[in-house]
XYZ file of C-alpha atoms in Angstrom:
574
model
C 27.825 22.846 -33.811
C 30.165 24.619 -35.797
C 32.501 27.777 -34.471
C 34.862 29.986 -35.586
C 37.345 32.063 -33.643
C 38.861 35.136 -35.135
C 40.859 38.095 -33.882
C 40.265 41.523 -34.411
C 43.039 43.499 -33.236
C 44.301 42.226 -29.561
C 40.962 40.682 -29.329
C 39.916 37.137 -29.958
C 36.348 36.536 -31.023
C 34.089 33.798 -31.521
C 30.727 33.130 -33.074
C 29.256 29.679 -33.162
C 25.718 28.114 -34.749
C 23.643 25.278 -33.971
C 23.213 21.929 -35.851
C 20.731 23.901 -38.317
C 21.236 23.896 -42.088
C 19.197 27.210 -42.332
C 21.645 29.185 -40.091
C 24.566 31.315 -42.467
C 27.890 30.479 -40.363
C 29.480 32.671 -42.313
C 26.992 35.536 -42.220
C 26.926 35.313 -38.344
C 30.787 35.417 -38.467
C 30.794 38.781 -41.174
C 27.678 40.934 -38.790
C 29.594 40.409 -36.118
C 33.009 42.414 -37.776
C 33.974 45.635 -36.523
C 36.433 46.660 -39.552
C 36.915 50.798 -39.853
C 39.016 49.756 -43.158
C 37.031 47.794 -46.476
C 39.095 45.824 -47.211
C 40.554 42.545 -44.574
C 43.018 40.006 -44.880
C 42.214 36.708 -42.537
C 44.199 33.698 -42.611
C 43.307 30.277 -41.966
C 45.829 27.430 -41.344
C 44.236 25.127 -43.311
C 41.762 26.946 -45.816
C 41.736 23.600 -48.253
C 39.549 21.819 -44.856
C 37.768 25.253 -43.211
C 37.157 26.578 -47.222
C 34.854 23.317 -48.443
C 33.055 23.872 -44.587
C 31.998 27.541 -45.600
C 32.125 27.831 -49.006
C 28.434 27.176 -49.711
C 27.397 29.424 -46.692
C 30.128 31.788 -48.763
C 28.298 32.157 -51.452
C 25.246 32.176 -50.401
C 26.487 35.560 -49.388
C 27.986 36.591 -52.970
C 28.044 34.340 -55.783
C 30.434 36.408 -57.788
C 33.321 35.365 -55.288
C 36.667 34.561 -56.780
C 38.349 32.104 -55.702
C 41.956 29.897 -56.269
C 41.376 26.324 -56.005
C 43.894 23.997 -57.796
C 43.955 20.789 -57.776
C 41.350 20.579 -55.057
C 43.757 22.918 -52.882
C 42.202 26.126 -52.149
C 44.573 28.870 -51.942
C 42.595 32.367 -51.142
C 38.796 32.955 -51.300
C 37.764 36.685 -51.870
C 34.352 38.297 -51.077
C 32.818 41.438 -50.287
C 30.403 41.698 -47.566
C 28.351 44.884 -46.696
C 31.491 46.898 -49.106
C 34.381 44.985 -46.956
C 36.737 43.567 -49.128
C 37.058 40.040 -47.088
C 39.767 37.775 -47.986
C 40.382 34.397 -47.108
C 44.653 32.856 -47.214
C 45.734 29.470 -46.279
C 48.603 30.653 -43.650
C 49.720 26.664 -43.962
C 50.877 27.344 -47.070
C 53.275 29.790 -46.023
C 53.955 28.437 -42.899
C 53.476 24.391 -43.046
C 53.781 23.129 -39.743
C 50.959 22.445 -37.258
C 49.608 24.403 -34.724
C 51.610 22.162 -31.766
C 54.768 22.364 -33.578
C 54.336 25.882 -33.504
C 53.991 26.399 -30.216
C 56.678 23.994 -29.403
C 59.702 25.840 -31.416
C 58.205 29.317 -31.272
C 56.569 30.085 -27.937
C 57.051 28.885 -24.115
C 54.133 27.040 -21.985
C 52.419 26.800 -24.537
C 51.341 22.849 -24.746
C 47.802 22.657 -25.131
C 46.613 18.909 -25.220
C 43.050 17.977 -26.676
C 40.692 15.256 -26.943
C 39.654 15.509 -30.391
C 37.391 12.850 -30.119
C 35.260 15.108 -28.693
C 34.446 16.609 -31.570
C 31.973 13.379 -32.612
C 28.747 15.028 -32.477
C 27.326 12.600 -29.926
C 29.783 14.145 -27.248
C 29.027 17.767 -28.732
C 25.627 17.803 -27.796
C 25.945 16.877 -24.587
C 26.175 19.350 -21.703
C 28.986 17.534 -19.905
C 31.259 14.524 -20.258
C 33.468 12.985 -18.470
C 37.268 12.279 -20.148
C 38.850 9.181 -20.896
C 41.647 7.888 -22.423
C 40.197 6.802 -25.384
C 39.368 10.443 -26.239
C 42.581 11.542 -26.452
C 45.158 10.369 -29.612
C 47.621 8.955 -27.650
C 48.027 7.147 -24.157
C 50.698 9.344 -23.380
C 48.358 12.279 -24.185
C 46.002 11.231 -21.824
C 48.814 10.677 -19.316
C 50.226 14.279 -19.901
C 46.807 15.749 -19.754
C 46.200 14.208 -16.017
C 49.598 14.770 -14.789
C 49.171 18.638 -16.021
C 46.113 19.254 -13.847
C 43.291 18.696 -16.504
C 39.950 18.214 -15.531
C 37.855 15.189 -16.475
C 34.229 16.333 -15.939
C 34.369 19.126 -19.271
C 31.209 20.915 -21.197
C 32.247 19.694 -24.499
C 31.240 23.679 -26.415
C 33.142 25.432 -23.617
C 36.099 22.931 -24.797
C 35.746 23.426 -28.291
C 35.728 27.352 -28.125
C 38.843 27.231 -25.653
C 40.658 25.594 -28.604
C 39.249 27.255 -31.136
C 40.962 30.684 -29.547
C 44.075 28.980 -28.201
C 44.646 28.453 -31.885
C 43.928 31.567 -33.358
C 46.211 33.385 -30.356
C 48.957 30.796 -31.155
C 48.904 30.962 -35.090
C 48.686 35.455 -34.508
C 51.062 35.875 -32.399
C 53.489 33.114 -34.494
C 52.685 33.792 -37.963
C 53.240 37.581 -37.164
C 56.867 36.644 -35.779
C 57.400 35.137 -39.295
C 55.777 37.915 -41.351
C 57.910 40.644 -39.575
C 61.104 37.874 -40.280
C 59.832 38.292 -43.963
C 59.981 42.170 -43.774
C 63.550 42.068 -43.071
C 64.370 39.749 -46.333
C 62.121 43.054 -48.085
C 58.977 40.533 -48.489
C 55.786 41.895 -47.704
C 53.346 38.909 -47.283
C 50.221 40.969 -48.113
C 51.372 41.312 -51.769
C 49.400 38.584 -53.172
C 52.073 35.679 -52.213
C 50.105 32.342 -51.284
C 52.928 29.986 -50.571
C 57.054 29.349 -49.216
C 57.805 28.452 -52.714
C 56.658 31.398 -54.268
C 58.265 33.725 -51.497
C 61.452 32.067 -52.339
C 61.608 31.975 -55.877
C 60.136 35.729 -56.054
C 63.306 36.336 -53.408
C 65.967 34.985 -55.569
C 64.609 36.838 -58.283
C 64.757 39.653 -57.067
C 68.122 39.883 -55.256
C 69.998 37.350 -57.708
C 68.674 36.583 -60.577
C 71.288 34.607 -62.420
C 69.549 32.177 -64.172
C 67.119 31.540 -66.893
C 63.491 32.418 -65.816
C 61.824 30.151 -68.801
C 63.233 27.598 -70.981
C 61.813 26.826 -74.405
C 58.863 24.487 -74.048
C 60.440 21.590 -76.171
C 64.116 21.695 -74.485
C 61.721 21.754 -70.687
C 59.472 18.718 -72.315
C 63.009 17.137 -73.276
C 64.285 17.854 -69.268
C 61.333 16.752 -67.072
C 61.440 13.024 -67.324
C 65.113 13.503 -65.577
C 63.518 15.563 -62.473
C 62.557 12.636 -60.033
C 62.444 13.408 -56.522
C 64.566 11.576 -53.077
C 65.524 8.293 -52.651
C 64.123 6.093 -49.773
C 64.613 2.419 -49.617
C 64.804 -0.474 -47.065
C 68.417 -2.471 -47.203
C 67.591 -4.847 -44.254
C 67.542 -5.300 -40.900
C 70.166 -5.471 -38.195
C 71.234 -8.883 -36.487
C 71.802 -9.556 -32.673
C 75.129 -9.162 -33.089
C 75.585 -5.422 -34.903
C 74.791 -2.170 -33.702
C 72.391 0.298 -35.014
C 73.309 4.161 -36.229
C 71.510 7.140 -37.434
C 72.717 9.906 -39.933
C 70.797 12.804 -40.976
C 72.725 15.436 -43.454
C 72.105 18.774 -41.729
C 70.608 21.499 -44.652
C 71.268 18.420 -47.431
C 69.857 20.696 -50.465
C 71.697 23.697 -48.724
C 74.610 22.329 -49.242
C 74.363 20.834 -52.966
C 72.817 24.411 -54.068
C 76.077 25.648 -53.514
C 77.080 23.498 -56.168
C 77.655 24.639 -59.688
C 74.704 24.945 -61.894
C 73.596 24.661 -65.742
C 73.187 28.233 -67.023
C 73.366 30.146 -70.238
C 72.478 29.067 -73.787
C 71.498 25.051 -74.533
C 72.156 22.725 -77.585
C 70.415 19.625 -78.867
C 73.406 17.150 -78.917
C 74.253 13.839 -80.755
C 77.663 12.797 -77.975
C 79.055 9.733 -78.029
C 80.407 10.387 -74.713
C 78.992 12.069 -71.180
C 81.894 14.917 -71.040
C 79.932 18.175 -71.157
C 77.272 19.736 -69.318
C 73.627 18.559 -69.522
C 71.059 16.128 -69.682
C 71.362 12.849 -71.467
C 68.948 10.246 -72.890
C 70.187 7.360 -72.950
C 70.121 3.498 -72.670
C 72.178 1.489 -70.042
C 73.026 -1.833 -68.178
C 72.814 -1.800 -64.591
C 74.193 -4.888 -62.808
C 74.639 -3.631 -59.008
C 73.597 -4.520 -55.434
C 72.607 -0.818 -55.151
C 71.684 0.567 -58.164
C 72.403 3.983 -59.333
C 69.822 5.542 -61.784
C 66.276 5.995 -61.100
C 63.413 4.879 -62.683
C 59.933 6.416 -62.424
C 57.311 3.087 -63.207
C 54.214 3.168 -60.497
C 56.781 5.358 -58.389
C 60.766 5.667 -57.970
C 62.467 2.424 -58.341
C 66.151 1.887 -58.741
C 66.411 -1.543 -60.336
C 68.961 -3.428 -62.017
C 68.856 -4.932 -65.971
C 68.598 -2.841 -69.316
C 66.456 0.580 -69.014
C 66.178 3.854 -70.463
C 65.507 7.808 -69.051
C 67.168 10.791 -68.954
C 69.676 11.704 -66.516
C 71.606 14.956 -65.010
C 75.527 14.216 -66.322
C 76.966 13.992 -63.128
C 74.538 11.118 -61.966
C 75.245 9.160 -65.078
C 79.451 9.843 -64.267
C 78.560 8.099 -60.836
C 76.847 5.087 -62.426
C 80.127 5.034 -65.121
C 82.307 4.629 -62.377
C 80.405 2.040 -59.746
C 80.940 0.301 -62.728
C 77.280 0.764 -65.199
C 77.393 0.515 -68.784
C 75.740 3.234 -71.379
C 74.536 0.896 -74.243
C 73.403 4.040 -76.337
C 73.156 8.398 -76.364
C 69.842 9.146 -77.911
C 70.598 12.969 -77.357
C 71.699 15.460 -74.892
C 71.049 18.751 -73.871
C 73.731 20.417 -73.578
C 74.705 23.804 -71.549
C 77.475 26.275 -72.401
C 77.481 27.646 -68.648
C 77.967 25.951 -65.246
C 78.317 28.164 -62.207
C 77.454 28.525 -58.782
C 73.966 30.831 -59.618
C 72.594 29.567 -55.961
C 75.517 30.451 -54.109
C 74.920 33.605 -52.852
C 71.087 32.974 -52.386
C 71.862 30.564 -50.116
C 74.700 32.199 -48.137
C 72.722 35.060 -47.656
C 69.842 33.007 -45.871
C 72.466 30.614 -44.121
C 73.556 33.912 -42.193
C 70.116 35.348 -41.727
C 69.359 31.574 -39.857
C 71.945 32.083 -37.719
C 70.854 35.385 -35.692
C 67.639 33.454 -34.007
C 64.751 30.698 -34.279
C 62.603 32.345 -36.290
C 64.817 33.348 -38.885
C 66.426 29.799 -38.465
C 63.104 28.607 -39.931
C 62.596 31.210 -42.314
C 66.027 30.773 -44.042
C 65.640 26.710 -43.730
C 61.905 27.212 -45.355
C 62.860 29.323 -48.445
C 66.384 27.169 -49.167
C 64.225 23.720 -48.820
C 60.916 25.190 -50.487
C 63.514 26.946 -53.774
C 63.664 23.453 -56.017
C 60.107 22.220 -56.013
C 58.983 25.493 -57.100
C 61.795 25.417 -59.611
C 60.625 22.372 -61.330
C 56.951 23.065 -61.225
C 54.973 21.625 -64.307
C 53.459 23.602 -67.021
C 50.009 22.520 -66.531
C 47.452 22.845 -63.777
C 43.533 22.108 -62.916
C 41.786 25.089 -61.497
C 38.478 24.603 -60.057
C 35.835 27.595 -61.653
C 32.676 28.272 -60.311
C 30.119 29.370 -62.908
C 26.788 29.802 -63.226
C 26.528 28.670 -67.057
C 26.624 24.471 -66.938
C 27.702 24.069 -70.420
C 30.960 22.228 -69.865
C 32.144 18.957 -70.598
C 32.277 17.921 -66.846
C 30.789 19.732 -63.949
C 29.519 19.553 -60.351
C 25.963 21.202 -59.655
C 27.158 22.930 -56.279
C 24.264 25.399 -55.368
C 20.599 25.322 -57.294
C 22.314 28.381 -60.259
C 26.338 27.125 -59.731
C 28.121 24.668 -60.998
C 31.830 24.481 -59.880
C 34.092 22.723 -63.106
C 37.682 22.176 -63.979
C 39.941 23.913 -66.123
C 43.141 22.885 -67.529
C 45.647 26.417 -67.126
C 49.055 26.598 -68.419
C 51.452 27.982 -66.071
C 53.953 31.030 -67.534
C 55.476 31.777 -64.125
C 59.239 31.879 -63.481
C 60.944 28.200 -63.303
C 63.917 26.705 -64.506
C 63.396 22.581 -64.655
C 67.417 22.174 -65.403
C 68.569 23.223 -62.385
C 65.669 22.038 -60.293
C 66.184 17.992 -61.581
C 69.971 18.842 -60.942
C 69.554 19.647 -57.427
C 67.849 16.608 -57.006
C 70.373 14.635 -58.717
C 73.256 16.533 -56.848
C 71.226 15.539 -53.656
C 70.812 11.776 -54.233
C 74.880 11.454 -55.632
C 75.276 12.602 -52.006
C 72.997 10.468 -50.609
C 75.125 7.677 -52.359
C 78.553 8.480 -51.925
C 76.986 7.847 -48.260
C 76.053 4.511 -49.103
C 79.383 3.782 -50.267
C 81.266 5.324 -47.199
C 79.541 2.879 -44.882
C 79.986 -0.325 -46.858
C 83.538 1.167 -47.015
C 83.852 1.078 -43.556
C 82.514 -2.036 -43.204
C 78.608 -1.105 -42.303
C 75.933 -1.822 -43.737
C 73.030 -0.056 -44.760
C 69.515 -0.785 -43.329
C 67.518 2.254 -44.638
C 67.932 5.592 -46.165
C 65.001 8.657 -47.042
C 66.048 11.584 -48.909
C 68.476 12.981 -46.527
C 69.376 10.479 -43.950
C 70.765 7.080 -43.371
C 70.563 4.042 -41.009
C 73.387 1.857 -41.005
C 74.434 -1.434 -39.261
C 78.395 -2.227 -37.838
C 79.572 -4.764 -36.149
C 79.465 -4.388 -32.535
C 83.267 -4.153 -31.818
C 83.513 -2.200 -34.884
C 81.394 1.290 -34.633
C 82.073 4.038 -36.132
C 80.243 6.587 -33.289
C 82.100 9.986 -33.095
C 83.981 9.008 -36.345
C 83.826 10.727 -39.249
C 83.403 8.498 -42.383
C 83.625 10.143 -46.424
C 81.203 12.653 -45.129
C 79.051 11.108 -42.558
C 79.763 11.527 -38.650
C 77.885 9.206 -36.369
C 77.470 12.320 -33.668
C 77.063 10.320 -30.401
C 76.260 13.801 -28.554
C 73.157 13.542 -30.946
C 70.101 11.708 -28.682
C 68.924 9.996 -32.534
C 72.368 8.764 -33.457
C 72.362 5.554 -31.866
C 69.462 2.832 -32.076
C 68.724 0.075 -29.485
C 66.020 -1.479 -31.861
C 64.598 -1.261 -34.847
C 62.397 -2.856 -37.689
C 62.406 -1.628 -41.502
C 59.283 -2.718 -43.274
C 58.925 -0.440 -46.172
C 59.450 3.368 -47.547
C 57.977 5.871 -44.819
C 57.308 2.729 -42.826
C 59.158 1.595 -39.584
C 59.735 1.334 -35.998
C 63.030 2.219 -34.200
C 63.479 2.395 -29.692
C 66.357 5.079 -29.300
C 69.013 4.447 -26.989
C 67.042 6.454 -24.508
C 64.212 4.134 -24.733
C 61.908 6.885 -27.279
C 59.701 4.973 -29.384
C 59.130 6.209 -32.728
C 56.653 4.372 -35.375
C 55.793 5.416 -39.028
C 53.591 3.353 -40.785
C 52.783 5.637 -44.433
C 48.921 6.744 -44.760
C 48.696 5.426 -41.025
C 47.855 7.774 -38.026
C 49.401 5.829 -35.657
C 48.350 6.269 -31.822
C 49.428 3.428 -29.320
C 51.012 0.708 -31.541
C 53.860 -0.495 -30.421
C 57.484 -1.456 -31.408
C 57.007 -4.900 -30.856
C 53.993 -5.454 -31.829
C 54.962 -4.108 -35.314
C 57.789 -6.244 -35.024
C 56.142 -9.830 -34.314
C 53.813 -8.904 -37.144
C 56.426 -8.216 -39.655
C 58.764 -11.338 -39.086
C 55.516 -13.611 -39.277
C 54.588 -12.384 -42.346
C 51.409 -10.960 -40.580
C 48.925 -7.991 -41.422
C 47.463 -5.073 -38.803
C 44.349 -3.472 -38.917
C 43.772 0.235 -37.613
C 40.446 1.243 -36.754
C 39.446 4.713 -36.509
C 41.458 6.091 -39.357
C 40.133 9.369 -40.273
C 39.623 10.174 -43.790
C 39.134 13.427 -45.806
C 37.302 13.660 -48.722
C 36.772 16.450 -51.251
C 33.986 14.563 -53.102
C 32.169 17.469 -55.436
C 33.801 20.234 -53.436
C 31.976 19.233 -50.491
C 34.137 18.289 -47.070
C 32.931 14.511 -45.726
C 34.989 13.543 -42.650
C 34.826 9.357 -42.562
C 36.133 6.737 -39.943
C 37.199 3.723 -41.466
C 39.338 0.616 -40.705
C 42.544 0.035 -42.689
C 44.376 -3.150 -42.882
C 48.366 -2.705 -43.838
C 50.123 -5.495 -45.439
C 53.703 -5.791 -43.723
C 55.278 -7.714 -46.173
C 54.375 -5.567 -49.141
C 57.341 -3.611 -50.072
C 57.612 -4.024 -53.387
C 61.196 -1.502 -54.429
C 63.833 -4.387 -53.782
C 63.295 -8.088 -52.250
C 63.645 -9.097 -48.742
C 65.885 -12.272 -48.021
C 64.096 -14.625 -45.999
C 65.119 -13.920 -42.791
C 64.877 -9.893 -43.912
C 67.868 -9.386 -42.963
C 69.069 -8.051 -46.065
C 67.139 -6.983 -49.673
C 68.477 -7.138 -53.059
C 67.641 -5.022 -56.150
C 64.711 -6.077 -58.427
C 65.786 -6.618 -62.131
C 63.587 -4.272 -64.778
């Protein structure tokens, strides 16, 4: 079966079709509006998934649809139906968080738990079935489920439609919260804006507007190779005999945009020194148990020996004084302004978090959301459907369409300089943490973009103390670690003090493994297999949903090189 619920006004509406090919979804869905306007706005919260289900039944309807798909993400579908106007936005886009986090920060008694096993179509056809744990994601969903009163003898479609409309009532009544936040900033959401990072770079436009909008293509093409993203690394893992701490820098990028920034006119440079504002090719020696400069190979290493790039100034200062050695300027690029052009963007929404939740999340999404749209490349694939099949590659999607791809150039507002400085700005902050902790005789044990995980000595912690510009905030419930086990970037296990588990394995949905499990595997030099991984595919604009079986290596990381008892790492050598 497939359904969809919608709202129309105060009411929420559903329509749903039978396993039958021949049966229009989306037809059913359009006779059954009641629209006195012609033209409708409807929102999906995750229109790259619900847009591949319905866009053949879509145009079956009206092949001249337009639609904005790039690269494979589809970011509105238009149509007109019966003369309604019917447009379809990704509200994800805008709003990126799922459905349960939603209703967690925004509204109260609102958990909803589901077995989404249920949607296998064996259980879908069945007129009732009884519950188990093994529909549910988690144990302790299934546990929370029972304890909250939920029934175990369910009609599957009755189910199904329940959730269908707890969703749409949750993502209404939240997204409209947000929409009316966005009012208040003097952004109208209906005025063709698809995503946070366009709200917030049409936003600083708008009210600020004190920097460069476009830079000349050569001095960007020059630029870009310096715009990397965050650090995230494993340093080791903690011995009986140390303790375990957690830092995370509250608003991190907040705080370096209100940094000074490279503005004003640019010159193509010869230095034989890094003094003046800019970007600078160069060649260096790196010789350092935590190296400095990145280096983008298969992804972001940071690796000792002689390498090349080009590097914000201020980065390349740090690596001068930890003691790094330039071998050779190629060029700079070099600005004749530096101010603080982000300043009063960012004040402005650090005040307008601070009057309640909503606009807490507004102000952190624009601030966070600013940079990557900043430093967006030049160059794009947009997915055009067509009815002519005369290009070099194709995809026959109906009998008379073909969808194809097609290379645009981007000439929308950016600036890559200061987006690959904030970056920089953010990881020299990341690092004077490093050094603060090894200063105060930690050490470090792993660190993503914004936070870090130190060990101490046991008679030694530094837990309410403030260190450089890192406090260990024992009132926090994340600050202090019992266990813990780093494998690899975006992959660990850690038991807070309070006994919480939490696991990340990277490309992993992971349900009921636990910490010592994960553990035992590592130290043995051991592999696990997850069944059951769902897995999306886009093949020829067509959705396939697939269970497979993956099988994760544990002793794969591959940035720096695990001591044998991995314990510590050490930096690889270029």
């Amino acid at each position: 079966m497939y359904c969809i619920s919608f709202s129309q006004g105060k009411q929420i509406h559903t329509v749903i079709t039978e396993f039958n090919e021949n049966e229009n979804l989306v037809k059913k869905w359009f006779d059954s509006l009641n629209h006195v306007t012609t033209k409708v706005i409807y929102y999906s919260h995750n229109l790259t998934f619900d847009g591949y289900i319905l866009l053949k039944n879509l145009i079956d309807l009206d092949k001249k649809l337009k639609w904005l798909c790039i690269d494979y993400n589809i970011y509105y579908i238009k149509t007109t139906y019966n003369g309604i106007q019917i447009e379809l936005r990704c509200s994800y886009k805008i709003l990126p968080l799922s459905p349960q986090t939603l209703a967690n920060h925004f509204l109260e008694n609102t958990k909803y738990i589901f077995p989404h096993k249920i949607l296998h179509i064996d259980y879908v056809k069945l007129k009732h079935v009884q519950l188990d744990e093994h529909m549910f994601n988690t144990h302790a969903e299934w546990l929370e489920y029972i304890q909250g009163g939920g029934v175990t003898i369910v009609q599957p479609r009755t189910l199904i439609q329940n959730h269908c409309e707890w969703n749409v009532r949750l993502l209404k009544n939240v997204f409209t919260m947000f929409c009316n936040k966005f009012k208040e900033l003097g952004i109208n959401i209906k005025n063709q804006i698809y995503s946070a990072s366009s709200i917030s770079l049409k936003y600083y436009f708008k009210n600020y507007n004190q920097m460069e909008k476009h830079l000349p293509r050569m001095i960007e093409n020059y630029i870009r190779p310096s715009y990397v993203g965050g650090r995230c690394e494993v340093f080791g893992n903690a011995t009986p005999n140390e303790i375990i701490l957690h830092h995370d820098y509250t608003g991190m990028y907040s705080q370096c945009m209100l940094e000074k920034y490279p503005t004003g006119k640019w010159t193509i440079k010869h230095p034989t020194t890094i003094r003046e504002v800019g970007f600078y090719s160069i060649q260096f020696k790196s010789n350092m148990d935590i190296p400095i400069l990145p280096v983008k190979i298969d992804k972001l290493y940071f690796m000792n020996g002689v390498m090349s790039g080009t590097y914000w100034y201020e980065e390349i200062l740090l690596f001068l004084e930890c003691g790094g050695e330039i071998l050779q300027i190629e060029y700079a690029i070099i600005f004749d302004g530096y101010d603080n052009i982000l300043t009063n963007f960012v004040n402005t929404l650090e005040k307008f978090k601070s009057t309640d939740t909503i606009s807490k999340h507004v102000g952190k999404l624009l601030i966070n959301s600013f940079y990557g749209r900043l430093g967006m490349g030049n160059e794009s694939s947009r997915s055009i459907i067509s009815d002519l099949p005369n290009h070099e590659e194709y995809v026959h999607f109906t009998d008379d369409l073909v969808i194809y791809k097609k290379k645009i150039k981007k000439d929308s507002a950016k600036n890559i300089a200061v987006a690959s400085a904030i970056t920089s700005k953010a990881r020299i902050k990341l690092y004077k943490g490093y050094l603060a902790v090894i200063n105060a005789g930690g050490r470090l044990l792993y660190s993503d973009t914004d936070s870090i995980i130190a060990a101490f000595p046991k008679d030694k912690s530094p837990i309410n103390s403030t260190i450089g510009d890192i406090k260990f905030d024992g009132h926090k419930n994340d600050t202090e670690i019992s266990k813990a086990v780093f494998i690899s970037s975006k992959t660990y296990s850690v038991i807070l003090k309070d006994n919480t588990e939490i696991t990340k394995i990277k490309g992993i949905r992971v349900n009921d493994i636990k910490h010592t499990e994960l553990e035992t595997s590592f130290f043995s030099g051991g592999k696990i297999t997850f069944d059951s991984q769902i897995v999306f595919s886009k093949k020829n604009y067509a959705l396939e949903i697939k269970k497979i079986s993956k099988t994760i290596d544990l002793n794969n990381y591959h940035k720096r090189i695990f001591s044998k008892d991995k314990t510590t790492t050490t930096a690889k050598t270029f």
